Amino acid sequence: MADTALMTIPGQIDPVTVPREVTARQDGKVDLIGLPRSRIAELFGEAGLDAKAAKLRAKQVFHWLYHRGVTEFASMTDIAKTMRPWLAERFVIGRPQIVESQHSVDGTRKWLLRTADGHEFEMVFIPDETRGTLCVSSQVGCTLNCRFCHTGTMRLVRNLTPGEIVGQVMLARDALGEWPKGSMAGFGDDDDETGGDYTSDGRLLTNIVMMGMGEPLYNFEHVRDALRLVMDGDGLGLSKRRITLSTSGVVPMMARAGEEIGVNLAVSLHATSKEVRDEIVPLNRKYGLDELLTACAAYPGASNSRRITFEYVMLDGVNDSDDDARELVRLLKQYKLPAKVNLIPFNPWPGAPYGTSPPERVRQFAEIVFAGGISAPVRTPRGRDIDAACGQLKTAAEKKSRAELDRLAEEKQAALG
Ligand code: SAH
Ligand code: SF4
């Protein structure tokens, strides 16, 4: 599968990702997904178009890629027929490959995906009455080793590219059948318009959370560039208010995340004392609670109408006492944080060193936080029947034979295309 070796982890507590090249495509073509419009225009210019034509074509192609979700240049009906093969000879429209997909009885869907150079990662879609949330990965594996997290048991293989990150959202739209139908009358220099009304919908997938595999702030630039395409009105057009980035507490990158991306922030707090957080989120030994909560208080854009979410995984007998709940309220108030708390029942995985707090304990904990004036919903476990904990699908799949996975991948691709 992968033709790149596992990367060495340079440290134990704060192993900053070493940038590593993605294996280049063997056909030498450039994947346009993940590139800003200006870069697409530059590439068209380098390939021989004059500046004006390059800019116009880039605008048209960008619209087809992100508004209509086409995966073939041949489908770009307002681009001259002779131009379409010219594009196809030089460029591709990428999507992560689907290795395996699972559909839970509660509507949760989970995909095991593969990069063009053979690395596997995950994506999950969670629908409820009012929204549909896509959980997006930022890295293959993770350099951090949170003790309750299954991804934390894997080594970091590499950062995902902007194309592989925004590609997850596009793949979800493909699978959910959410690209607008109809033509683009009035857009660009139509030369063989086919007629019909262009309507934009997208009701199923309404929210995005960067809570899949990996630490998004250790792949900051790629995550930023991908989310800019997701938020771009000419791109996928999702409001920044519907996007949440979750970090385990990479303090030095938090201000930049607020300034350069501006999405909602979620922080994986999980403990209220140095001792416990040092153990379960080892990054705490590098950036402690005081530094973390100070950075949260300074997060650009946080306010009472845009609260910071503090994630708190409930581990039986570790961090779930009444005193922990009271200390949590005290800390959030001490730093004057516009906060809400998300209580997550621990999702067990084989060999995990922790157990799930009993429902009664979770309820009592939630009540104390709520009585302290802080909203504390308990996140209902979803997709329990489909290996829901992050990283489990990847591990389960690794036990299957390579031939079986390749066959599954071909089937899924055929079903989609
Ligand atoms: N690396 C980032 C985002 C990915 S993890 C972060 O740590 O915030 C997304 C969330 O899932 C985090 O809050 C993480 O702590 C939590 N999580 C990881 N494994 C879990 C498990 N087995 N059960 C419940 N929550 C888990
Ligand atoms: Fe990495 Fe987040 Fe898992 Fe920690 S919880 S190991 S930061 S993915």
Short mmCIF file of C-alpha atoms and ligand atoms in Angstrom, two decimals:
data_model
loop_
_atom_site.label_atom_id
_atom_site.label_comp_id
_atom_site.label_asym_id
_atom_site.label_seq_id
_atom_site.Cartn_x
_atom_site.Cartn_y
_atom_site.Cartn_z
CA MET A 1 0.00 0.00 0.00
CA ALA A 2 1.89 3.06 1.16
CA ASP A 3 5.16 3.70 -0.57
CA THR A 4 6.30 6.04 2.17
CA ALA A 5 7.82 4.77 5.41
CA LEU A 6 6.38 5.70 8.77
CA MET A 7 7.69 8.99 9.95
CA THR A 8 9.89 9.28 13.02
CA ILE A 9 8.24 11.05 15.87
CA PRO A 10 10.71 13.70 17.01
CA GLY A 11 9.61 13.97 20.64
CA GLN A 12 7.17 12.56 23.11
CA ILE A 13 5.13 15.43 24.38
CA ASP A 14 5.19 18.09 21.70
CA PRO A 15 6.33 16.30 18.59
CA VAL A 16 5.72 19.01 16.00
CA THR A 17 4.94 17.47 12.67
CA VAL A 18 7.87 17.30 10.28
CA PRO A 19 6.57 18.44 6.89
CA ARG A 20 6.74 15.61 4.46
CA GLU A 21 6.16 15.52 0.75
CA VAL A 22 3.14 13.75 -0.60
CA THR A 23 4.16 11.13 -3.13
CA ALA A 24 3.66 12.76 -6.53
CA ARG A 25 1.12 11.34 -8.99
CA GLN A 26 2.70 8.95 -11.44
CA ASP A 27 0.85 10.46 -14.42
CA GLY A 28 2.36 13.89 -13.65
CA LYS A 29 -1.06 15.58 -13.64
CA VAL A 30 -2.00 18.21 -11.08
CA ASP A 31 -5.01 17.68 -8.81
CA LEU A 32 -7.04 20.90 -8.75
CA ILE A 33 -8.95 20.09 -5.57
CA GLY A 34 -7.59 22.03 -2.62
CA LEU A 35 -6.05 24.86 -4.67
CA PRO A 36 -7.28 28.45 -4.38
CA ARG A 37 -8.78 29.98 -7.54
CA SER A 38 -5.73 32.23 -8.01
CA ARG A 39 -3.42 29.18 -8.07
CA ILE A 40 -5.65 27.44 -10.61
CA ALA A 41 -5.43 30.54 -12.84
CA GLU A 42 -1.63 30.53 -12.44
CA LEU A 43 -1.45 26.86 -13.47
CA PHE A 44 -3.66 27.52 -16.50
CA GLY A 45 -1.34 30.39 -17.41
CA GLU A 46 1.74 28.17 -17.04
CA ALA A 47 0.04 25.63 -19.30
CA GLY A 48 -0.28 28.24 -22.05
CA LEU A 49 -3.46 30.30 -21.63
CA ASP A 50 -3.16 34.08 -21.74
CA ALA A 51 -3.84 35.88 -18.46
CA LYS A 52 -7.43 36.86 -19.24
CA ALA A 53 -8.43 33.40 -20.47
CA ALA A 54 -6.66 31.73 -17.53
CA LYS A 55 -8.59 33.86 -15.06
CA LEU A 56 -11.96 33.24 -16.71
CA ARG A 57 -11.37 29.49 -17.06
CA ALA A 58 -10.23 29.28 -13.45
CA LYS A 59 -13.43 30.98 -12.36
CA GLN A 60 -15.57 28.59 -14.40
CA VAL A 61 -13.68 25.47 -13.35
CA PHE A 62 -13.73 26.51 -9.69
CA HIS A 63 -17.49 26.90 -9.85
CA TRP A 64 -17.93 23.47 -11.43
CA LEU A 65 -15.66 21.86 -8.83
CA TYR A 66 -17.19 23.34 -5.70
CA HIS A 67 -20.74 24.30 -6.63
CA ARG A 68 -21.63 21.40 -8.83
CA GLY A 69 -19.25 18.72 -7.62
CA VAL A 70 -18.33 17.47 -11.09
CA THR A 71 -15.48 14.98 -11.22
CA GLU A 72 -14.91 15.07 -15.01
CA PHE A 73 -13.85 18.00 -17.17
CA ALA A 74 -16.15 16.54 -19.84
CA SER A 75 -19.15 17.57 -17.72
CA MET A 76 -18.19 21.27 -17.71
CA THR A 77 -20.72 22.24 -20.33
CA ASP A 78 -20.00 25.95 -20.48
CA ILE A 79 -16.36 25.36 -21.34
CA ALA A 80 -15.60 25.01 -25.04
CA LYS A 81 -15.66 21.37 -26.16
CA THR A 82 -12.08 21.56 -27.44
CA MET A 83 -10.89 22.96 -24.14
CA ARG A 84 -12.19 20.06 -22.03
CA PRO A 85 -9.70 17.42 -23.26
CA TRP A 86 -6.93 20.04 -22.96
CA LEU A 87 -7.78 20.31 -19.27
CA ALA A 88 -8.11 16.53 -18.80
CA GLU A 89 -4.62 15.97 -20.25
CA ARG A 90 -3.05 18.21 -17.65
CA PHE A 91 -5.23 18.14 -14.56
CA VAL A 92 -7.37 15.83 -12.44
CA ILE A 93 -10.28 16.35 -10.07
CA GLY A 94 -9.39 14.26 -7.05
CA ARG A 95 -11.43 12.59 -4.37
CA PRO A 96 -10.17 10.39 -1.55
CA GLN A 97 -10.80 6.77 -2.46
CA ILE A 98 -13.43 4.89 -0.44
CA VAL A 99 -12.05 1.67 1.05
CA GLU A 100 -15.08 0.81 3.13
CA SER A 101 -18.28 2.46 4.30
CA GLN A 102 -20.63 1.58 7.13
CA HIS A 103 -24.15 2.72 7.83
CA SER A 104 -25.42 2.56 11.41
CA VAL A 105 -29.03 1.82 12.33
CA ASP A 106 -29.16 5.34 13.86
CA GLY A 107 -28.23 6.98 10.54
CA THR A 108 -24.56 7.56 11.38
CA ARG A 109 -22.30 6.81 8.43
CA LYS A 110 -18.63 6.10 8.56
CA TRP A 111 -16.11 5.84 5.76
CA LEU A 112 -12.61 4.47 5.65
CA LEU A 113 -10.81 6.50 3.00
CA ARG A 114 -7.48 6.20 1.23
CA THR A 115 -5.15 8.86 -0.15
CA ALA A 116 -3.79 8.55 -3.69
CA ASP A 117 -0.48 7.36 -2.18
CA GLY A 118 -2.14 4.63 -0.15
CA HIS A 119 -2.68 5.91 3.40
CA GLU A 120 -5.96 5.24 5.18
CA PHE A 121 -8.01 7.62 7.32
CA GLU A 122 -11.59 8.09 8.46
CA MET A 123 -14.62 10.32 8.08
CA VAL A 124 -17.96 10.15 9.93
CA PHE A 125 -21.36 11.70 9.18
CA ILE A 126 -23.80 12.16 12.07
CA PRO A 127 -27.34 13.30 11.22
CA ASP A 128 -29.87 14.44 13.81
CA GLU A 129 -33.21 16.26 13.67
CA THR A 130 -31.81 19.72 13.06
CA ARG A 131 -28.43 19.24 11.46
CA GLY A 132 -26.06 16.89 9.69
CA THR A 133 -22.50 17.01 11.00
CA LEU A 134 -19.47 15.73 9.13
CA CYS A 135 -16.47 14.78 11.25
CA VAL A 136 -13.36 15.46 9.17
CA SER A 137 -9.79 14.16 9.65
CA SER A 138 -6.72 16.39 9.44
CA GLN A 139 -3.90 13.84 9.66
CA VAL A 140 -3.28 10.14 9.09
CA GLY A 141 -2.63 9.09 12.68
CA CYS A 142 -1.58 11.63 15.32
CA THR A 143 1.69 12.61 16.99
CA LEU A 144 -0.01 13.11 20.34
CA ASN A 145 -0.82 10.19 22.57
CA CYS A 146 -3.96 10.99 24.52
CA ARG A 147 -4.43 7.83 26.54
CA PHE A 148 -8.15 7.36 25.95
CA CYS A 149 -7.93 7.98 22.21
CA HIS A 150 -7.56 5.17 19.74
CA THR A 151 -5.97 7.41 17.09
CA GLY A 152 -3.38 8.24 19.75
CA THR A 153 -2.15 4.65 19.60
CA MET A 154 -1.22 5.10 15.93
CA ARG A 155 1.90 6.84 14.73
CA LEU A 156 1.60 9.88 12.56
CA VAL A 157 1.97 8.82 8.94
CA ARG A 158 1.53 12.21 7.34
CA ASN A 159 -0.49 15.40 7.29
CA LEU A 160 -3.45 15.40 4.93
CA THR A 161 -3.24 17.94 2.10
CA PRO A 162 -5.80 20.73 1.68
CA GLY A 163 -7.27 18.69 -1.20
CA GLU A 164 -7.63 15.61 0.98
CA ILE A 165 -9.29 17.66 3.72
CA VAL A 166 -11.78 19.57 1.56
CA GLY A 167 -12.08 16.36 -0.50
CA GLN A 168 -13.74 14.67 2.47
CA VAL A 169 -16.51 17.25 2.45
CA MET A 170 -16.92 16.83 -1.30
CA LEU A 171 -17.00 13.07 -1.01
CA ALA A 172 -19.71 13.35 1.64
CA ARG A 173 -21.73 15.54 -0.72
CA ASP A 174 -21.24 12.92 -3.46
CA ALA A 175 -22.40 10.13 -1.15
CA LEU A 176 -25.35 12.10 0.20
CA GLY A 177 -26.39 13.16 -3.30
CA GLU A 178 -26.18 16.79 -2.31
CA TRP A 179 -24.78 18.59 -5.33
CA PRO A 180 -27.21 21.01 -6.97
CA LYS A 181 -28.81 19.81 -10.17
CA GLY A 182 -29.50 21.88 -13.27
CA SER A 183 -27.42 24.10 -15.48
CA MET A 184 -25.55 27.32 -14.82
CA ALA A 185 -27.46 29.61 -17.17
CA GLY A 186 -25.94 33.05 -17.18
CA PHE A 187 -22.63 31.92 -15.75
CA GLY A 188 -19.44 32.32 -17.78
CA ASP A 189 -19.27 32.21 -21.58
CA ASP A 190 -21.71 29.39 -22.28
CA ASP A 191 -21.19 27.82 -25.63
CA ASP A 192 -23.43 24.81 -25.41
CA GLU A 193 -25.77 25.45 -22.53
CA THR A 194 -28.19 22.65 -21.93
CA GLY A 195 -30.93 24.55 -20.12
CA GLY A 196 -32.59 24.05 -16.73
CA ASP A 197 -32.53 25.93 -13.46
CA TYR A 198 -29.49 26.12 -11.25
CA THR A 199 -30.43 25.65 -7.63
CA SER A 200 -28.14 25.32 -4.67
CA ASP A 201 -29.28 23.11 -1.81
CA GLY A 202 -27.29 21.06 0.66
CA ARG A 203 -29.71 20.29 3.44
CA LEU A 204 -28.24 17.09 4.82
CA LEU A 205 -24.68 18.23 5.45
CA THR A 206 -24.99 21.44 7.45
CA ASN A 207 -22.04 21.40 9.89
CA ILE A 208 -18.40 20.42 9.91
CA VAL A 209 -16.26 19.48 12.89
CA MET A 210 -12.50 18.99 12.65
CA MET A 211 -12.70 16.11 15.11
CA GLY A 212 -11.62 13.15 13.03
CA MET A 213 -8.14 11.68 13.11
CA GLY A 214 -5.28 13.98 13.95
CA GLU A 215 -4.54 17.30 15.62
CA PRO A 216 -5.66 20.06 13.23
CA LEU A 217 -3.37 22.70 14.76
CA TYR A 218 -0.34 20.52 13.94
CA ASN A 219 -1.39 20.73 10.30
CA PHE A 220 -2.41 24.36 10.50
CA GLU A 221 -1.76 25.65 6.98
CA HIS A 222 -3.44 22.75 5.22
CA VAL A 223 -6.46 22.86 7.52
CA ARG A 224 -6.70 26.63 7.06
CA ASP A 225 -6.50 26.44 3.27
CA ALA A 226 -9.07 23.62 3.14
CA LEU A 227 -11.50 25.43 5.44
CA ARG A 228 -11.14 28.60 3.38
CA LEU A 229 -12.44 26.63 0.39
CA VAL A 230 -15.27 25.25 2.53
CA MET A 231 -16.22 28.79 3.66
CA ASP A 232 -15.69 30.53 0.29
CA GLY A 233 -19.02 31.77 -1.09
CA ASP A 234 -17.87 30.60 -4.54
CA GLY A 235 -16.53 27.41 -2.96
CA LEU A 236 -18.61 25.12 -0.76
CA GLY A 237 -20.21 28.16 0.87
CA LEU A 238 -20.60 26.93 4.44
CA SER A 239 -20.75 29.60 7.14
CA LYS A 240 -17.85 29.74 9.61
CA ARG A 241 -20.48 29.52 12.34
CA ARG A 242 -21.23 26.00 11.21
CA ILE A 243 -17.61 24.85 11.40
CA THR A 244 -15.81 23.83 14.59
CA LEU A 245 -12.13 23.12 15.01
CA SER A 246 -11.17 20.90 17.93
CA THR A 247 -7.72 21.06 19.48
CA SER A 248 -6.14 19.13 22.30
CA GLY A 249 -4.52 22.43 23.32
CA VAL A 250 -1.78 23.53 20.92
CA VAL A 251 -1.59 26.92 22.62
CA PRO A 252 0.86 28.71 20.26
CA MET A 253 -1.43 28.13 17.26
CA MET A 254 -4.76 29.09 18.81
CA ALA A 255 -4.64 32.84 18.11
CA ARG A 256 -3.70 32.21 14.48
CA ALA A 257 -6.57 29.76 14.16
CA GLY A 258 -8.95 32.47 15.33
CA GLU A 259 -7.46 35.16 13.11
CA GLU A 260 -6.79 33.21 9.93
CA ILE A 261 -9.69 30.73 9.98
CA GLY A 262 -12.20 32.24 12.40
CA VAL A 263 -14.28 29.13 12.98
CA ASN A 264 -15.76 28.00 16.29
CA LEU A 265 -13.26 26.58 18.75
CA ALA A 266 -13.56 23.37 20.73
CA VAL A 267 -10.92 22.46 23.29
CA SER A 268 -10.34 18.93 24.54
CA LEU A 269 -10.06 19.79 28.22
CA HIS A 270 -10.98 16.42 29.77
CA ALA A 271 -9.53 17.18 33.21
CA THR A 272 -9.32 19.99 35.74
CA SER A 273 -6.06 19.18 37.51
CA LYS A 274 -2.48 19.06 36.28
CA GLU A 275 -2.04 15.48 37.51
CA VAL A 276 -4.98 14.02 35.65
CA ARG A 277 -4.59 16.08 32.47
CA ASP A 278 -0.85 15.32 32.32
CA GLU A 279 -1.77 11.66 32.32
CA ILE A 280 -4.64 11.57 29.84
CA VAL A 281 -3.63 14.46 27.51
CA PRO A 282 0.20 14.39 27.67
CA LEU A 283 0.44 17.67 25.72
CA ASN A 284 -0.59 19.25 29.03
CA ARG A 285 2.98 18.76 30.26
CA LYS A 286 4.06 21.23 27.58
CA TYR A 287 1.11 23.64 27.61
CA GLY A 288 -0.53 23.57 31.03
CA LEU A 289 -4.06 24.45 32.09
CA ASP A 290 -3.29 28.08 32.91
CA GLU A 291 -1.68 28.74 29.53
CA LEU A 292 -4.47 26.90 27.75
CA LEU A 293 -7.34 28.69 29.47
CA THR A 294 -5.60 32.06 29.04
CA ALA A 295 -5.32 31.38 25.29
CA CYS A 296 -9.01 30.42 25.24
CA ALA A 297 -9.97 33.69 26.94
CA ALA A 298 -8.05 35.54 24.20
CA TYR A 299 -9.49 33.50 21.31
CA PRO A 300 -10.54 35.98 18.61
CA GLY A 301 -14.27 35.92 17.99
CA ALA A 302 -15.32 34.09 21.15
CA SER A 303 -18.31 35.76 22.81
CA ASN A 304 -21.49 34.86 24.64
CA SER A 305 -23.15 34.24 21.30
CA ARG A 306 -20.17 32.21 20.04
CA ARG A 307 -19.05 30.14 22.98
CA ILE A 308 -15.99 27.94 23.17
CA THR A 309 -16.89 24.28 23.56
CA PHE A 310 -14.94 22.41 26.22
CA GLU A 311 -14.96 18.71 25.49
CA TYR A 312 -14.86 16.46 28.49
CA VAL A 313 -14.62 12.70 27.99
CA MET A 314 -16.11 10.92 31.01
CA LEU A 315 -13.67 8.26 32.23
CA ASP A 316 -14.89 6.03 35.04
CA GLY A 317 -13.19 6.94 38.33
CA VAL A 318 -10.59 9.15 36.61
CA ASN A 319 -12.14 12.58 35.98
CA ASP A 320 -15.86 12.16 36.72
CA SER A 321 -16.31 13.04 40.43
CA ASP A 322 -18.55 15.77 41.86
CA ASP A 323 -15.38 17.64 42.85
CA ASP A 324 -14.16 17.50 39.24
CA ALA A 325 -17.47 18.99 38.10
CA ARG A 326 -17.25 21.81 40.65
CA GLU A 327 -13.62 22.51 39.77
CA LEU A 328 -14.56 22.65 36.10
CA VAL A 329 -17.17 25.33 36.79
CA ARG A 330 -14.72 27.26 38.96
CA LEU A 331 -11.99 27.22 36.31
CA LEU A 332 -14.26 28.32 33.47
CA LYS A 333 -15.53 31.18 35.63
CA GLN A 334 -12.06 32.15 36.87
CA TYR A 335 -10.92 32.73 33.28
CA LYS A 336 -14.26 34.40 32.40
CA LEU A 337 -14.75 32.07 29.48
CA PRO A 338 -17.85 32.18 27.28
CA ALA A 339 -18.10 28.40 27.59
CA LYS A 340 -20.26 25.41 27.04
CA VAL A 341 -19.24 21.94 28.09
CA ASN A 342 -19.72 18.87 25.93
CA LEU A 343 -19.78 15.74 28.06
CA ILE A 344 -18.69 12.77 25.97
CA PRO A 345 -19.25 9.27 27.34
CA PHE A 346 -15.96 7.46 26.74
CA ASN A 347 -16.18 5.31 23.63
CA PRO A 348 -14.29 2.15 24.57
CA TRP A 349 -11.95 0.33 22.21
CA PRO A 350 -10.20 -3.03 22.64
CA GLY A 351 -7.30 -2.68 25.07
CA ALA A 352 -8.27 0.81 26.25
CA PRO A 353 -6.99 1.50 29.77
CA TYR A 354 -10.26 3.19 30.87
CA GLY A 355 -13.93 2.44 31.32
CA THR A 356 -17.05 4.48 30.57
CA SER A 357 -18.60 6.41 33.47
CA PRO A 358 -22.00 4.99 34.45
CA PRO A 359 -24.95 7.02 33.03
CA GLU A 360 -26.01 8.10 36.54
CA ARG A 361 -22.52 9.53 37.19
CA VAL A 362 -22.60 11.42 33.89
CA ARG A 363 -26.07 12.79 34.72
CA GLN A 364 -24.95 13.98 38.17
CA PHE A 365 -21.81 15.59 36.72
CA ALA A 366 -23.88 17.37 34.07
CA GLU A 367 -26.27 18.65 36.72
CA ILE A 368 -23.48 20.21 38.79
CA VAL A 369 -22.01 21.98 35.74
CA PHE A 370 -25.48 23.12 34.68
CA ALA A 371 -26.25 24.40 38.19
CA GLY A 372 -23.03 26.42 37.88
CA GLY A 373 -24.64 28.28 34.99
CA ILE A 374 -22.87 26.48 32.15
CA SER A 375 -24.66 24.50 29.47
CA ALA A 376 -23.51 20.87 29.67
CA PRO A 377 -25.23 18.58 27.19
CA VAL A 378 -24.26 14.93 27.23
CA ARG A 379 -23.32 13.78 23.76
CA THR A 380 -25.35 10.70 22.92
CA PRO A 381 -23.11 7.92 21.69
CA ARG A 382 -23.78 7.41 18.00
CA GLY A 383 -23.05 4.59 15.65
CA ARG A 384 -22.08 2.16 18.40
CA ASP A 385 -22.89 -0.72 16.04
CA ILE A 386 -20.27 0.46 13.51
CA ASP A 387 -16.99 0.80 15.46
CA ALA A 388 -17.78 4.42 16.26
CA ALA A 389 -14.71 5.40 18.28
CA CYS A 390 -12.25 7.32 16.20
CA GLY A 391 -9.58 5.10 14.71
CA GLN A 392 -11.47 1.84 15.11
CA LEU A 393 -12.57 1.46 11.53
CA LYS A 394 -9.01 1.86 10.34
CA THR A 395 -7.76 -0.80 12.73
CA ALA A 396 -10.58 -3.21 11.89
CA ALA A 397 -9.83 -2.79 8.21
CA GLU A 398 -6.13 -3.46 8.66
CA LYS A 399 -7.07 -6.96 9.73
CA LYS A 400 -8.71 -7.58 6.35
CA SER A 401 -6.62 -8.79 3.47
CA ARG A 402 -5.31 -6.28 0.99
CA ALA A 403 -7.08 -8.03 -1.90
CA GLU A 404 -10.40 -7.88 -0.12
CA LEU A 405 -9.97 -4.16 0.56
CA ASP A 406 -9.05 -3.43 -3.05
CA ARG A 407 -12.15 -5.25 -4.20
CA LEU A 408 -14.30 -3.29 -1.72
CA ALA A 409 -12.74 -0.03 -2.89
CA GLU A 410 -13.53 -0.80 -6.53
CA GLU A 411 -17.13 -1.65 -5.66
CA LYS A 412 -17.64 1.56 -3.73
CA GLN A 413 -16.09 3.65 -6.45
CA ALA A 414 -18.33 2.00 -9.05
CA ALA A 415 -21.42 2.56 -6.90
CA LEU A 416 -20.55 6.24 -6.59
CA GLY A 417 -19.56 6.95 -10.12
N1 SAH B 1 -7.04 16.08 17.98
C1 SAH B 1 -8.15 16.93 18.22
C2 SAH B 1 -9.37 16.57 17.38
C3 SAH B 1 -9.66 15.13 17.15
S1 SAH B 1 -10.26 14.19 18.53
C4 SAH B 1 -8.50 16.92 19.69
O1 SAH B 1 -7.95 16.12 20.42
O2 SAH B 1 -9.30 17.76 20.09
C5 SAH B 1 -11.94 14.76 18.72
C6 SAH B 1 -12.49 14.58 20.12
O3 SAH B 1 -12.78 13.21 20.40
C7 SAH B 1 -11.54 15.05 21.20
O4 SAH B 1 -12.21 15.79 22.19
C8 SAH B 1 -11.04 13.75 21.74
O5 SAH B 1 -10.54 13.92 23.02
C9 SAH B 1 -12.29 12.89 21.69
N2 SAH B 1 -12.04 11.44 21.78
C10 SAH B 1 -10.99 10.75 21.30
N3 SAH B 1 -11.12 9.44 21.59
C11 SAH B 1 -12.27 9.29 22.26
C12 SAH B 1 -12.96 8.15 22.82
N4 SAH B 1 -12.47 6.93 22.73
N5 SAH B 1 -14.15 8.39 23.44
C13 SAH B 1 -14.66 9.63 23.50
N6 SAH B 1 -14.06 10.72 22.99
C14 SAH B 1 -12.87 10.56 22.38
FE1 SF4 B 2 -4.56 13.10 18.72
FE2 SF4 B 2 -6.88 14.32 19.43
FE3 SF4 B 2 -6.57 11.65 19.71
FE4 SF4 B 2 -5.25 13.32 21.31
S1 SF4 B 2 -7.49 13.06 21.19
S2 SF4 B 2 -4.38 11.50 20.29
S3 SF4 B 2 -4.78 15.00 19.90
S4 SF4 B 2 -6.58 12.78 17.79
#
